[in-house]
Short mmCIF file of the C-alpha atoms (twelve columns), coordinates in Angstrom:
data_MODEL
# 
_entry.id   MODEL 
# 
loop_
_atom_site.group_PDB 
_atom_site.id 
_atom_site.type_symbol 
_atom_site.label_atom_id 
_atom_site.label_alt_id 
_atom_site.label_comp_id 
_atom_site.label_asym_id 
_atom_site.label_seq_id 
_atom_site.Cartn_x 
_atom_site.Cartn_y 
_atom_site.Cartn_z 
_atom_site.pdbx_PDB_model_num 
ATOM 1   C CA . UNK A 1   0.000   0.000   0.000   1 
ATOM 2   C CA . UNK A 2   2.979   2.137   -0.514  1 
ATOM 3   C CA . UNK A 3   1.010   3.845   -3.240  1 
ATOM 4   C CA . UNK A 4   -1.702  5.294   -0.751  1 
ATOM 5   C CA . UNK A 5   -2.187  8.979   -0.519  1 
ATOM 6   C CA . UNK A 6   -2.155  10.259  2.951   1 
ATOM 7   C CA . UNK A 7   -5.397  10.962  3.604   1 
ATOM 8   C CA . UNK A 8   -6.451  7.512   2.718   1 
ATOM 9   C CA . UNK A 9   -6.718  6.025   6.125   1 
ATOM 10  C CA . UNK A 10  -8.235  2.896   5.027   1 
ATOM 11  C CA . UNK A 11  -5.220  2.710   3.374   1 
ATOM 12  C CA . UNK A 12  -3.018  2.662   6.354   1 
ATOM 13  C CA . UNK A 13  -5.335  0.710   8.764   1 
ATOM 14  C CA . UNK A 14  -4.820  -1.875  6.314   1 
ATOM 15  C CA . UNK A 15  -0.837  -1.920  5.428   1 
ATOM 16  C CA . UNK A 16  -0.419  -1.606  9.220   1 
ATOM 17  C CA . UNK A 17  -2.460  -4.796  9.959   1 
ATOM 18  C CA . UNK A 18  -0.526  -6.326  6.789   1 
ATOM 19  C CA . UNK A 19  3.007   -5.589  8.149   1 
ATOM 20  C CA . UNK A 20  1.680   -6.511  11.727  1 
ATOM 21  C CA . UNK A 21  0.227   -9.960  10.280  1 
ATOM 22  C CA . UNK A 22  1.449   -11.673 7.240   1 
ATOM 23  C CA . UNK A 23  2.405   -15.443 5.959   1 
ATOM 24  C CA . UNK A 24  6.190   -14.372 6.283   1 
ATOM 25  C CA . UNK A 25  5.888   -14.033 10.147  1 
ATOM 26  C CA . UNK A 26  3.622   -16.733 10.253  1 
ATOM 27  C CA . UNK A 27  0.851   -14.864 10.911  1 
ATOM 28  C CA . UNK A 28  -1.190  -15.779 8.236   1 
ATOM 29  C CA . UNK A 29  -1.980  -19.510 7.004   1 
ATOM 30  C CA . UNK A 30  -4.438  -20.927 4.484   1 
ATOM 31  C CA . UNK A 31  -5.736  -18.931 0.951   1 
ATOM 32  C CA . UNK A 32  -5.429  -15.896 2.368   1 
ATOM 33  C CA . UNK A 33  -5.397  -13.842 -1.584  1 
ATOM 34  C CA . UNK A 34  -8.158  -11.752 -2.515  1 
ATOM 35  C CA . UNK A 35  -9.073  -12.454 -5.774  1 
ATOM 36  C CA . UNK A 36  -11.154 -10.239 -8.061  1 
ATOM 37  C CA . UNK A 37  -13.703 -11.540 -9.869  1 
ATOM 38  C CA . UNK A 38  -15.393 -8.454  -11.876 1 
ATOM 39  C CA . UNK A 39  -14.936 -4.914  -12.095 1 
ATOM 40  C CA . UNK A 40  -18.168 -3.862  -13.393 1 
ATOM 41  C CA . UNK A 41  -17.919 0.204   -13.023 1 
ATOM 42  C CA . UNK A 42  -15.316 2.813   -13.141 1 
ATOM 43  C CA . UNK A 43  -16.101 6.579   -13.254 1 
ATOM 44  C CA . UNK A 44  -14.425 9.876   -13.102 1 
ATOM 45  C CA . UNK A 45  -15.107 12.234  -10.778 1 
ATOM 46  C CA . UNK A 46  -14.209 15.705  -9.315  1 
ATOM 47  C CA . UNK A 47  -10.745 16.846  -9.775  1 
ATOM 48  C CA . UNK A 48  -9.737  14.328  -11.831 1 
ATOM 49  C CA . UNK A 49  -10.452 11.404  -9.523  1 
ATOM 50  C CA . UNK A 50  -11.270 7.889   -10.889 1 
ATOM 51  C CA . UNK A 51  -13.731 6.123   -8.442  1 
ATOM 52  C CA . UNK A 52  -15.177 2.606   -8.611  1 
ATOM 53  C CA . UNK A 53  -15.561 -1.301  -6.958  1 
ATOM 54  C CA . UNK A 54  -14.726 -4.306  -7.532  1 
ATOM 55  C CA . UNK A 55  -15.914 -7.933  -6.678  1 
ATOM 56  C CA . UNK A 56  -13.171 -9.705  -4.733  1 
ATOM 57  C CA . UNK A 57  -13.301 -13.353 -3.076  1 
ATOM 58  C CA . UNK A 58  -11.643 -13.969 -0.109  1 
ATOM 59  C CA . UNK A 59  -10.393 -17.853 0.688   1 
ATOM 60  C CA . UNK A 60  -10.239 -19.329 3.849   1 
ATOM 61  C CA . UNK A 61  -7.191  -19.094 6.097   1 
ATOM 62  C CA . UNK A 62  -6.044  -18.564 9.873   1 
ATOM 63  C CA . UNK A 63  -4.499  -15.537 11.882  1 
ATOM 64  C CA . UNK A 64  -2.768  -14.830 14.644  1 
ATOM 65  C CA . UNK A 65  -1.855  -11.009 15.932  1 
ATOM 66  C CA . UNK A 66  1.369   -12.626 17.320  1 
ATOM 67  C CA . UNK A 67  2.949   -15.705 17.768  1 
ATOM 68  C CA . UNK A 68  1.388   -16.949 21.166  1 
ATOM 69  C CA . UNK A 69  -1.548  -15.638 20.016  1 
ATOM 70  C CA . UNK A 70  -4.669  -17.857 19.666  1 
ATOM 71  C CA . UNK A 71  -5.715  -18.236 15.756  1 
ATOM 72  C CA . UNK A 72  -8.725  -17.115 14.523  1 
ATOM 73  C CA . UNK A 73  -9.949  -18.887 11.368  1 
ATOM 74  C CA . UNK A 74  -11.560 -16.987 8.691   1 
ATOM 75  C CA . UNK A 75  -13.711 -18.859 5.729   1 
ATOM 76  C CA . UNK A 76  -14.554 -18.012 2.168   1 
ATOM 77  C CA . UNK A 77  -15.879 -14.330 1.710   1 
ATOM 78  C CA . UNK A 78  -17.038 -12.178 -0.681  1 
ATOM 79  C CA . UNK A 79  -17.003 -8.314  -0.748  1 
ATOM 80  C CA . UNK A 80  -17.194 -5.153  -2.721  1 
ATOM 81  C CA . UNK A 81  -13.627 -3.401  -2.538  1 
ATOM 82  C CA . UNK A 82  -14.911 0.688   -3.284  1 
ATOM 83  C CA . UNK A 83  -12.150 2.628   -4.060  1 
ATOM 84  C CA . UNK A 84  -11.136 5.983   -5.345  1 
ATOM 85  C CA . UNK A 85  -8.023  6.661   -7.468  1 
ATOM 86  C CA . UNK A 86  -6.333  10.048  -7.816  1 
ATOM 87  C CA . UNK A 87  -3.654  11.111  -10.270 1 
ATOM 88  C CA . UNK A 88  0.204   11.541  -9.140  1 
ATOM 89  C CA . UNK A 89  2.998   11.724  -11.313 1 
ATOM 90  C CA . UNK A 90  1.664   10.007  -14.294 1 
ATOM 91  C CA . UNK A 91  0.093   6.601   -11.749 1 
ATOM 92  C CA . UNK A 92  -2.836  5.941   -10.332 1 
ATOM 93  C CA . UNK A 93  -2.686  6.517   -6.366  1 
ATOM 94  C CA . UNK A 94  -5.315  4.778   -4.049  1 
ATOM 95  C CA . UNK A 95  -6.840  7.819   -2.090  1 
ATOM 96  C CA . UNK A 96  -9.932  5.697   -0.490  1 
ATOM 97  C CA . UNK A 97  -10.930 2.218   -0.258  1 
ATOM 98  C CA . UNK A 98  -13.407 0.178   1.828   1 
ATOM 99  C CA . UNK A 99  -13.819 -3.527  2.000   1 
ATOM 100 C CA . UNK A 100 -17.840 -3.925  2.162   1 
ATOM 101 C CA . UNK A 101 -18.827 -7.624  3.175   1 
ATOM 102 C CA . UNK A 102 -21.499 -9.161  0.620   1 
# 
């Protein structure tokens, strides 16, 4: 998420968790990938922003905040990812995003 403006605090919430808990520290087990299965509208907005969702599916897989910590298994999911893009130096920049259970 190092291509997150700063006001996108989504954004952070979620590359904090990520360097907090991820399959290199063991934290995370299982088909953890979010896969996208459709992005059915894109749209431009106000000051040049490109807004938007996508489907995503979620597998199952197991966490743990630490490693004492008691894991908390997760199944198959589905969600909308929202998101809003801005323009920076010639890339597209995630400026919002919300994972919205389905």
């Amino acid at each position: 998420m190092s291509a997150a403006t700063g006001e996108c605090s989504q954004c952070k919430l979620y590359a904090d968790y990520v360097s907090k808990v991820n399959a290199a520290n063991g934290g995370l087990t299982g088909d953890y990938f979010e896969r996208v299965n459709d992005v059915p509208d894109l749209f431009r907005g106000e000051g040049g922003l490109l807004g938007g969702h996508a489907t995503v599916t979620i597998g199952a897989y197991t966490s743990k905040d630490s490693p004492s910590a008691k894991p908390v298994t997760s199944m198959v999911r589905k969600y909308k990812r929202e998101f809003t893009l801005s323009p920076q130096q010639g890339s597209w920049v995630m400026s919002a995003m919300r994972l919205v259970p389905q």
